Amino acid sequence: MTTKTFLPVLLAVLVIDLLCFTSILPLFPSIFEEYSKNKEQDWLYSKFESYASQLQNFINIPVTSRYNNVVFAGILGSVFSFLQYLSSPFLGSLSDKYGRKLIFIISVVGSLISYMLWAFSSNFTIFTLSRITGGLSKASVSIVITIVTDIYPPESRGKGMAYVGMSFSLAFMAGPMIGAFFSSRIHGANINFYPALFSIILTIIELFLILFYLPETNKSKSSAENSANWKEYINPRSLITFNILGPQLSSQLRIYGIVYFLYLFIYSGCEFTISFLTHQRFGYTSADQGKMYFLTGILMMLIQGGFVRRIPKEKQKWGVMLGVATIIPTYIVMSLAFSQTIFYISLILYAIASAMVVPCLTALVANICPEQQKGLCMGVFRSLGALSRAFGPLSGSILFWLLGPTAAYFVSGVLLCVPALLFYRQLLNETKKAA
């Protein structure tokens, strides 16, 4: 099977996987509001609320439940990503040894189980269990990225990563709209069932495509070995510095890892709370949230399809720099957006940054990864993203809870100057060496 015939199937699988993942995004405010109505009958939700009240009293801020659901959602988002952080390097390394396809199938089966639990999550405890199951098994994106590095040579991997980015954009455009559509038809205790059923059906289709239409791309899997012990797989310092791959790697890869972690840590905190910001500031419903994600997805897809995939290998660093520099004013403007017009201006900037940073940075890292450790290398890279998203949503939610959206987004915009300056310094150093 050639790349031209194989890639559409791979991208279709990725889009399906991400549609399932994104359909829940606009539903979080409604889901948590529904669970809050029956909190006396749910020990886990009651515990969360009790701890939140104790913290509010401890730091001497007014006790209010207005932002409690933001924190609860942030905790679940962080747990989901933390479990991805734990599992991604392991699964990536296993894909080097046993093949991409087998690990891909295992990951998708785990996701299917999590969606089944979501469909019948009549209380917060079962819903939490579904997110834990999903977090442990969600390695599909890192495996797809590794497969792209298998089938694309270094000089055109940026194009392959742009196609992956376009798949993300398409899913983030359509998934929330689909979730919002289902939620608008169903209210009350069954708010989870139909979006979850949609995810179950799609995941079965995804599994079918992987089983019968995706070939194995890791031809040298029998010789892939890694000497790292289990502690190195979950050691944040070992992952951020890529030491798990061995001491011979360049400092360039380590700087990219630090920049990626810091950028996503701050970015994901704001990304996660956008639905709560619009819900509280503009009264957005799930349908309004879906339209917002739809517009963002269209803009990202246009940018990635029309610009990012055409960036040559030697210019991808500048694509990262432009994207990181754009996200700084994005969150500052968003913090001051009390009209929908200003908010949508900030959303355009948000789409530009989101479309550029991760695809370009992923291509840069993929080009440096050792051939026999590509699965592990990209698993570590995705694990860094998961680690940042493990603490980013929780930190962003707590900041939102303590300070409110205006101060939280303004502070985040200022803090993003740190990864921007780190990457710019690395860019200058590489330019000097090349001169």
Short mmCIF file of N, CA and C in Angstrom, two decimals, residues 4-148:
data_model
loop_
_atom_site.label_atom_id
_atom_site.label_comp_id
_atom_site.label_asym_id
_atom_site.label_seq_id
_atom_site.Cartn_x
_atom_site.Cartn_y
_atom_site.Cartn_z
N LYS A 4 0.09 7.39 -0.66
CA LYS A 4 -1.07 8.12 -1.16
C LYS A 4 -2.37 7.40 -0.84
N THR A 5 -2.36 6.07 -0.86
CA THR A 5 -3.59 5.32 -0.56
C THR A 5 -3.71 5.03 0.94
N PHE A 6 -2.58 4.95 1.62
CA PHE A 6 -2.56 4.61 3.04
C PHE A 6 -2.89 5.80 3.92
N LEU A 7 -2.37 6.99 3.56
CA LEU A 7 -2.54 8.18 4.39
C LEU A 7 -4.00 8.56 4.61
N PRO A 8 -4.86 8.54 3.57
CA PRO A 8 -6.27 8.89 3.82
C PRO A 8 -6.94 8.00 4.86
N VAL A 9 -6.61 6.71 4.84
CA VAL A 9 -7.19 5.79 5.84
C VAL A 9 -6.69 6.16 7.23
N LEU A 10 -5.40 6.43 7.34
CA LEU A 10 -4.82 6.80 8.64
C LEU A 10 -5.45 8.09 9.17
N LEU A 11 -5.61 9.08 8.30
CA LEU A 11 -6.20 10.35 8.72
C LEU A 11 -7.67 10.19 9.07
N ALA A 12 -8.37 9.31 8.33
CA ALA A 12 -9.78 9.04 8.66
C ALA A 12 -9.89 8.43 10.06
N VAL A 13 -8.98 7.51 10.38
CA VAL A 13 -8.96 6.90 11.71
C VAL A 13 -8.71 7.96 12.78
N LEU A 14 -7.76 8.86 12.50
CA LEU A 14 -7.44 9.91 13.47
C LEU A 14 -8.62 10.86 13.67
N VAL A 15 -9.28 11.25 12.58
CA VAL A 15 -10.44 12.15 12.68
C VAL A 15 -11.54 11.49 13.51
N ILE A 16 -11.80 10.21 13.24
CA ILE A 16 -12.84 9.50 14.00
C ILE A 16 -12.49 9.48 15.49
N ASP A 17 -11.24 9.17 15.79
CA ASP A 17 -10.79 9.12 17.18
C ASP A 17 -10.96 10.46 17.87
N LEU A 18 -10.59 11.53 17.17
CA LEU A 18 -10.68 12.88 17.75
C LEU A 18 -12.11 13.40 17.82
N LEU A 19 -12.97 12.96 16.89
CA LEU A 19 -14.39 13.33 16.98
C LEU A 19 -14.99 12.81 18.28
N CYS A 20 -14.63 11.58 18.62
CA CYS A 20 -15.12 11.01 19.88
C CYS A 20 -14.61 11.81 21.07
N PHE A 21 -13.34 12.18 21.01
CA PHE A 21 -12.71 12.89 22.12
C PHE A 21 -13.27 14.30 22.28
N THR A 22 -13.55 14.99 21.17
CA THR A 22 -13.95 16.40 21.23
C THR A 22 -15.45 16.61 21.42
N SER A 23 -16.25 15.57 21.20
CA SER A 23 -17.70 15.77 21.31
C SER A 23 -18.14 16.14 22.72
N ILE A 24 -17.29 15.87 23.70
CA ILE A 24 -17.67 16.16 25.09
C ILE A 24 -17.33 17.59 25.50
N LEU A 25 -16.47 18.28 24.74
CA LEU A 25 -15.94 19.58 25.19
C LEU A 25 -17.01 20.61 25.55
N PRO A 26 -18.01 20.86 24.69
CA PRO A 26 -19.00 21.88 25.06
C PRO A 26 -20.00 21.41 26.10
N LEU A 27 -19.92 20.13 26.46
CA LEU A 27 -20.90 19.57 27.39
C LEU A 27 -20.49 19.67 28.85
N PHE A 28 -19.20 19.96 29.10
CA PHE A 28 -18.72 19.96 30.48
C PHE A 28 -19.54 20.85 31.41
N PRO A 29 -19.83 22.12 31.04
CA PRO A 29 -20.63 22.93 31.98
C PRO A 29 -21.99 22.31 32.29
N SER A 30 -22.68 21.81 31.26
CA SER A 30 -24.01 21.21 31.46
C SER A 30 -23.93 19.91 32.26
N ILE A 31 -22.91 19.09 31.97
CA ILE A 31 -22.75 17.82 32.69
C ILE A 31 -22.54 18.06 34.18
N PHE A 32 -21.66 19.01 34.50
CA PHE A 32 -21.35 19.26 35.91
C PHE A 32 -22.51 19.95 36.62
N GLU A 33 -23.25 20.78 35.91
CA GLU A 33 -24.44 21.38 36.51
C GLU A 33 -25.46 20.30 36.84
N GLU A 34 -25.60 19.31 35.97
CA GLU A 34 -26.55 18.21 36.20
C GLU A 34 -26.13 17.37 37.41
N TYR A 35 -24.82 17.06 37.49
CA TYR A 35 -24.36 16.28 38.63
C TYR A 35 -24.51 17.06 39.94
N SER A 36 -24.37 18.39 39.88
CA SER A 36 -24.48 19.19 41.10
C SER A 36 -25.89 19.16 41.69
N LYS A 37 -26.90 18.86 40.85
CA LYS A 37 -28.28 18.80 41.34
C LYS A 37 -28.51 17.59 42.25
N ASN A 38 -27.71 16.55 42.05
CA ASN A 38 -27.88 15.34 42.84
C ASN A 38 -26.63 15.03 43.67
N LYS A 39 -25.97 16.09 44.11
CA LYS A 39 -24.68 15.90 44.79
C LYS A 39 -24.82 15.17 46.12
N GLU A 40 -25.99 15.28 46.77
CA GLU A 40 -26.16 14.60 48.05
C GLU A 40 -26.13 13.08 47.89
N GLN A 41 -26.45 12.59 46.67
CA GLN A 41 -26.50 11.15 46.43
C GLN A 41 -25.18 10.63 45.83
N ASP A 42 -24.20 11.50 45.67
CA ASP A 42 -22.93 11.11 45.04
C ASP A 42 -21.79 11.47 45.98
N TRP A 43 -21.18 10.45 46.60
CA TRP A 43 -20.15 10.71 47.62
C TRP A 43 -18.93 11.41 47.03
N LEU A 44 -18.56 11.11 45.79
CA LEU A 44 -17.36 11.69 45.22
C LEU A 44 -17.57 13.19 44.94
N TYR A 45 -18.72 13.53 44.37
CA TYR A 45 -18.99 14.94 44.11
C TYR A 45 -19.07 15.71 45.43
N SER A 46 -19.71 15.11 46.43
CA SER A 46 -19.82 15.76 47.74
C SER A 46 -18.45 15.99 48.36
N LYS A 47 -17.55 15.01 48.20
CA LYS A 47 -16.19 15.16 48.71
C LYS A 47 -15.48 16.31 48.02
N PHE A 48 -15.60 16.37 46.68
CA PHE A 48 -14.98 17.46 45.93
C PHE A 48 -15.47 18.81 46.43
N GLU A 49 -16.77 18.93 46.60
CA GLU A 49 -17.34 20.21 47.03
C GLU A 49 -16.91 20.56 48.45
N SER A 50 -16.81 19.55 49.29
CA SER A 50 -16.38 19.78 50.67
C SER A 50 -14.95 20.30 50.71
N TYR A 51 -14.06 19.68 49.93
CA TYR A 51 -12.67 20.11 49.89
C TYR A 51 -12.55 21.51 49.30
N ALA A 52 -13.39 21.82 48.31
CA ALA A 52 -13.36 23.15 47.71
C ALA A 52 -13.76 24.21 48.73
N SER A 53 -14.78 23.92 49.53
CA SER A 53 -15.23 24.86 50.55
C SER A 53 -14.15 25.06 51.63
N GLN A 54 -13.49 23.98 52.00
CA GLN A 54 -12.42 24.08 52.99
C GLN A 54 -11.27 24.94 52.48
N LEU A 55 -10.93 24.76 51.19
CA LEU A 55 -9.86 25.56 50.60
C LEU A 55 -10.25 27.03 50.53
N GLN A 56 -11.50 27.29 50.17
CA GLN A 56 -11.98 28.68 50.12
C GLN A 56 -11.88 29.33 51.49
N ASN A 57 -12.26 28.61 52.54
CA ASN A 57 -12.17 29.15 53.89
C ASN A 57 -10.71 29.35 54.32
N PHE A 58 -9.85 28.40 53.92
CA PHE A 58 -8.45 28.45 54.32
C PHE A 58 -7.74 29.68 53.74
N ILE A 59 -8.03 29.99 52.47
CA ILE A 59 -7.35 31.13 51.84
C ILE A 59 -8.19 32.40 51.92
N ASN A 60 -9.29 32.32 52.70
CA ASN A 60 -10.07 33.50 53.03
C ASN A 60 -10.67 34.21 51.81
N ILE A 61 -11.31 33.42 50.94
CA ILE A 61 -12.08 34.03 49.85
C ILE A 61 -13.54 33.66 50.06
N PRO A 62 -14.47 34.44 49.54
CA PRO A 62 -15.89 34.15 49.76
C PRO A 62 -16.26 32.76 49.27
N VAL A 63 -17.03 32.04 50.09
CA VAL A 63 -17.48 30.70 49.70
C VAL A 63 -18.59 30.85 48.67
N THR A 64 -18.31 30.39 47.45
CA THR A 64 -19.30 30.45 46.38
C THR A 64 -19.17 29.23 45.51
N SER A 65 -20.27 28.72 45.04
CA SER A 65 -20.23 27.54 44.16
C SER A 65 -20.17 27.93 42.69
N ARG A 66 -20.08 29.23 42.42
CA ARG A 66 -20.14 29.69 41.04
C ARG A 66 -19.05 29.07 40.16
N TYR A 67 -17.83 29.01 40.72
CA TYR A 67 -16.71 28.49 39.94
C TYR A 67 -16.32 27.06 40.33
N ASN A 68 -17.08 26.44 41.25
CA ASN A 68 -16.70 25.10 41.70
C ASN A 68 -16.64 24.10 40.56
N ASN A 69 -17.63 24.16 39.66
CA ASN A 69 -17.66 23.20 38.55
C ASN A 69 -16.46 23.36 37.63
N VAL A 70 -15.92 24.59 37.55
CA VAL A 70 -14.72 24.81 36.74
C VAL A 70 -13.56 24.02 37.32
N VAL A 71 -13.42 24.07 38.65
CA VAL A 71 -12.34 23.35 39.30
C VAL A 71 -12.53 21.84 39.18
N PHE A 72 -13.77 21.37 39.37
CA PHE A 72 -14.02 19.93 39.27
C PHE A 72 -13.68 19.42 37.87
N ALA A 73 -14.11 20.16 36.85
CA ALA A 73 -13.79 19.78 35.47
C ALA A 73 -12.29 19.83 35.24
N GLY A 74 -11.64 20.83 35.83
CA GLY A 74 -10.18 20.94 35.70
C GLY A 74 -9.47 19.75 36.32
N ILE A 75 -9.97 19.29 37.47
CA ILE A 75 -9.37 18.12 38.13
C ILE A 75 -9.50 16.89 37.23
N LEU A 76 -10.69 16.68 36.66
CA LEU A 76 -10.89 15.53 35.78
C LEU A 76 -10.04 15.62 34.52
N GLY A 77 -9.96 16.83 33.97
CA GLY A 77 -9.10 17.02 32.80
C GLY A 77 -7.65 16.72 33.11
N SER A 78 -7.22 17.12 34.28
CA SER A 78 -5.85 16.88 34.70
C SER A 78 -5.59 15.39 34.95
N VAL A 79 -6.55 14.71 35.57
CA VAL A 79 -6.40 13.27 35.81
C VAL A 79 -6.30 12.52 34.48
N PHE A 80 -7.15 12.89 33.52
CA PHE A 80 -7.14 12.25 32.19
C PHE A 80 -5.77 12.40 31.54
N SER A 81 -5.24 13.62 31.56
CA SER A 81 -3.95 13.87 30.92
C SER A 81 -2.80 13.25 31.70
N PHE A 82 -2.90 13.23 33.04
CA PHE A 82 -1.83 12.62 33.84
C PHE A 82 -1.71 11.13 33.53
N LEU A 83 -2.84 10.48 33.33
CA LEU A 83 -2.81 9.06 32.99
C LEU A 83 -2.23 8.84 31.60
N GLN A 84 -2.51 9.78 30.68
CA GLN A 84 -1.87 9.73 29.36
C GLN A 84 -0.35 9.88 29.50
N TYR A 85 0.05 10.77 30.38
CA TYR A 85 1.48 10.98 30.64
C TYR A 85 2.15 9.69 31.12
N LEU A 86 1.44 8.94 31.97
CA LEU A 86 2.00 7.69 32.47
C LEU A 86 2.07 6.61 31.38
N SER A 87 1.05 6.57 30.52
CA SER A 87 0.95 5.46 29.57
C SER A 87 1.65 5.70 28.23
N SER A 88 1.77 6.96 27.79
CA SER A 88 2.28 7.23 26.43
C SER A 88 3.68 6.71 26.16
N PRO A 89 4.68 6.96 27.04
CA PRO A 89 6.01 6.42 26.75
C PRO A 89 6.05 4.89 26.73
N PHE A 90 5.30 4.26 27.65
CA PHE A 90 5.25 2.80 27.67
C PHE A 90 4.69 2.26 26.35
N LEU A 91 3.54 2.80 25.95
CA LEU A 91 2.90 2.31 24.72
C LEU A 91 3.72 2.64 23.49
N GLY A 92 4.37 3.82 23.51
CA GLY A 92 5.24 4.17 22.39
C GLY A 92 6.41 3.22 22.27
N SER A 93 7.02 2.87 23.41
CA SER A 93 8.13 1.94 23.42
C SER A 93 7.67 0.55 22.98
N LEU A 94 6.49 0.14 23.43
CA LEU A 94 5.96 -1.16 23.03
C LEU A 94 5.68 -1.21 21.53
N SER A 95 5.29 -0.07 20.95
CA SER A 95 5.05 -0.04 19.50
C SER A 95 6.34 -0.18 18.71
N ASP A 96 7.47 0.22 19.30
CA ASP A 96 8.78 -0.01 18.67
C ASP A 96 9.10 -1.50 18.65
N LYS A 97 8.69 -2.20 19.69
CA LYS A 97 9.06 -3.62 19.85
C LYS A 97 8.05 -4.56 19.22
N TYR A 98 6.75 -4.28 19.39
CA TYR A 98 5.72 -5.21 18.94
C TYR A 98 4.93 -4.72 17.73
N GLY A 99 5.18 -3.48 17.29
CA GLY A 99 4.49 -2.97 16.12
C GLY A 99 3.45 -1.92 16.47
N ARG A 100 3.24 -0.99 15.53
CA ARG A 100 2.29 0.10 15.77
C ARG A 100 0.84 -0.42 15.82
N LYS A 101 0.52 -1.36 14.93
CA LYS A 101 -0.88 -1.77 14.77
C LYS A 101 -1.43 -2.44 16.03
N LEU A 102 -0.68 -3.35 16.64
CA LEU A 102 -1.16 -4.05 17.83
C LEU A 102 -1.43 -3.07 18.96
N ILE A 103 -0.51 -2.15 19.21
CA ILE A 103 -0.68 -1.18 20.30
C ILE A 103 -1.83 -0.23 19.98
N PHE A 104 -1.98 0.11 18.69
CA PHE A 104 -3.09 0.96 18.27
C PHE A 104 -4.43 0.29 18.61
N ILE A 105 -4.54 -1.00 18.32
CA ILE A 105 -5.78 -1.74 18.59
C ILE A 105 -6.07 -1.76 20.09
N ILE A 106 -5.05 -2.03 20.89
CA ILE A 106 -5.23 -2.05 22.35
C ILE A 106 -5.71 -0.69 22.86
N SER A 107 -5.12 0.39 22.33
CA SER A 107 -5.51 1.73 22.74
C SER A 107 -6.97 2.03 22.41
N VAL A 108 -7.38 1.65 21.21
CA VAL A 108 -8.76 1.93 20.79
C VAL A 108 -9.77 1.10 21.58
N VAL A 109 -9.44 -0.13 21.89
CA VAL A 109 -10.33 -0.96 22.72
C VAL A 109 -10.52 -0.32 24.09
N GLY A 110 -9.44 0.21 24.66
CA GLY A 110 -9.55 0.90 25.95
C GLY A 110 -10.46 2.12 25.86
N SER A 111 -10.34 2.87 24.78
CA SER A 111 -11.21 4.03 24.58
C SER A 111 -12.67 3.60 24.45
N LEU A 112 -12.91 2.50 23.75
CA LEU A 112 -14.27 1.99 23.59
C LEU A 112 -14.89 1.68 24.95
N ILE A 113 -14.13 1.05 25.82
CA ILE A 113 -14.63 0.74 27.17
C ILE A 113 -14.97 2.02 27.93
N SER A 114 -14.11 3.05 27.77
CA SER A 114 -14.36 4.31 28.48
C SER A 114 -15.65 4.98 27.99
N TYR A 115 -15.93 4.90 26.69
CA TYR A 115 -17.16 5.50 26.17
C TYR A 115 -18.40 4.73 26.62
N MET A 116 -18.27 3.42 26.78
CA MET A 116 -19.38 2.62 27.30
C MET A 116 -19.70 3.04 28.75
N LEU A 117 -18.65 3.27 29.53
CA LEU A 117 -18.87 3.74 30.90
C LEU A 117 -19.51 5.12 30.90
N TRP A 118 -19.07 6.00 29.98
CA TRP A 118 -19.63 7.34 29.89
C TRP A 118 -21.13 7.28 29.57
N ALA A 119 -21.52 6.37 28.69
CA ALA A 119 -22.93 6.28 28.27
C ALA A 119 -23.84 6.01 29.46
N PHE A 120 -23.34 5.29 30.45
CA PHE A 120 -24.18 4.92 31.59
C PHE A 120 -23.70 5.56 32.89
N SER A 121 -23.07 6.74 32.75
CA SER A 121 -22.57 7.43 33.95
C SER A 121 -23.70 8.25 34.58
N SER A 122 -24.53 7.56 35.32
CA SER A 122 -25.67 8.21 35.96
C SER A 122 -25.24 9.07 37.15
N ASN A 123 -23.98 8.93 37.59
CA ASN A 123 -23.48 9.76 38.66
C ASN A 123 -22.04 10.16 38.37
N PHE A 124 -21.54 11.08 39.16
CA PHE A 124 -20.21 11.65 38.95
C PHE A 124 -19.11 10.60 39.13
N THR A 125 -19.33 9.64 39.99
CA THR A 125 -18.33 8.61 40.25
C THR A 125 -18.07 7.75 39.01
N ILE A 126 -19.14 7.31 38.33
CA ILE A 126 -18.98 6.51 37.11
C ILE A 126 -18.38 7.36 36.00
N PHE A 127 -18.79 8.62 35.92
CA PHE A 127 -18.22 9.52 34.91
C PHE A 127 -16.71 9.66 35.12
N THR A 128 -16.29 9.80 36.37
CA THR A 128 -14.87 9.89 36.69
C THR A 128 -14.14 8.61 36.28
N LEU A 129 -14.75 7.46 36.53
CA LEU A 129 -14.15 6.18 36.14
C LEU A 129 -13.98 6.08 34.63
N SER A 130 -14.95 6.62 33.88
CA SER A 130 -14.84 6.59 32.42
C SER A 130 -13.67 7.45 31.94
N ARG A 131 -13.45 8.58 32.60
CA ARG A 131 -12.33 9.45 32.21
C ARG A 131 -10.98 8.81 32.58
N ILE A 132 -10.94 8.10 33.69
CA ILE A 132 -9.71 7.40 34.08
C ILE A 132 -9.37 6.31 33.06
N THR A 133 -10.36 5.53 32.67
CA THR A 133 -10.15 4.48 31.68
C THR A 133 -9.68 5.07 30.36
N GLY A 134 -10.31 6.16 29.94
CA GLY A 134 -9.92 6.81 28.69
C GLY A 134 -8.51 7.36 28.74
N GLY A 135 -8.13 7.94 29.87
CA GLY A 135 -6.79 8.51 30.00
C GLY A 135 -5.70 7.46 29.92
N LEU A 136 -5.93 6.31 30.52
CA LEU A 136 -4.93 5.24 30.51
C LEU A 136 -4.72 4.65 29.12
N SER A 137 -5.75 4.67 28.30
CA SER A 137 -5.67 4.00 27.00
C SER A 137 -5.50 4.96 25.82
N LYS A 138 -5.48 6.26 26.06
CA LYS A 138 -5.49 7.22 24.96
C LYS A 138 -4.09 7.46 24.41
N ALA A 139 -3.60 6.51 23.62
CA ALA A 139 -2.28 6.65 22.99
C ALA A 139 -2.40 6.74 21.47
N SER A 140 -3.62 6.83 20.96
CA SER A 140 -3.84 6.75 19.52
C SER A 140 -3.17 7.88 18.76
N VAL A 141 -3.18 9.10 19.32
CA VAL A 141 -2.61 10.24 18.60
C VAL A 141 -1.10 10.08 18.46
N SER A 142 -0.43 9.68 19.55
CA SER A 142 1.03 9.51 19.48
C SER A 142 1.39 8.39 18.51
N ILE A 143 0.57 7.35 18.43
CA ILE A 143 0.84 6.25 17.50
C ILE A 143 0.66 6.72 16.06
N VAL A 144 -0.39 7.52 15.80
CA VAL A 144 -0.60 8.06 14.45
C VAL A 144 0.59 8.93 14.05
N ILE A 145 1.04 9.78 14.96
CA ILE A 145 2.19 10.65 14.65
C ILE A 145 3.43 9.81 14.36
N THR A 146 3.63 8.73 15.12
CA THR A 146 4.77 7.85 14.88
C THR A 146 4.65 7.18 13.52
N ILE A 147 3.44 6.77 13.15
CA ILE A 147 3.23 6.15 11.84
C ILE A 147 3.56 7.14 10.73
N VAL A 148 3.18 8.40 10.92
CA VAL A 148 3.51 9.43 9.92
C VAL A 148 5.02 9.56 9.77
#
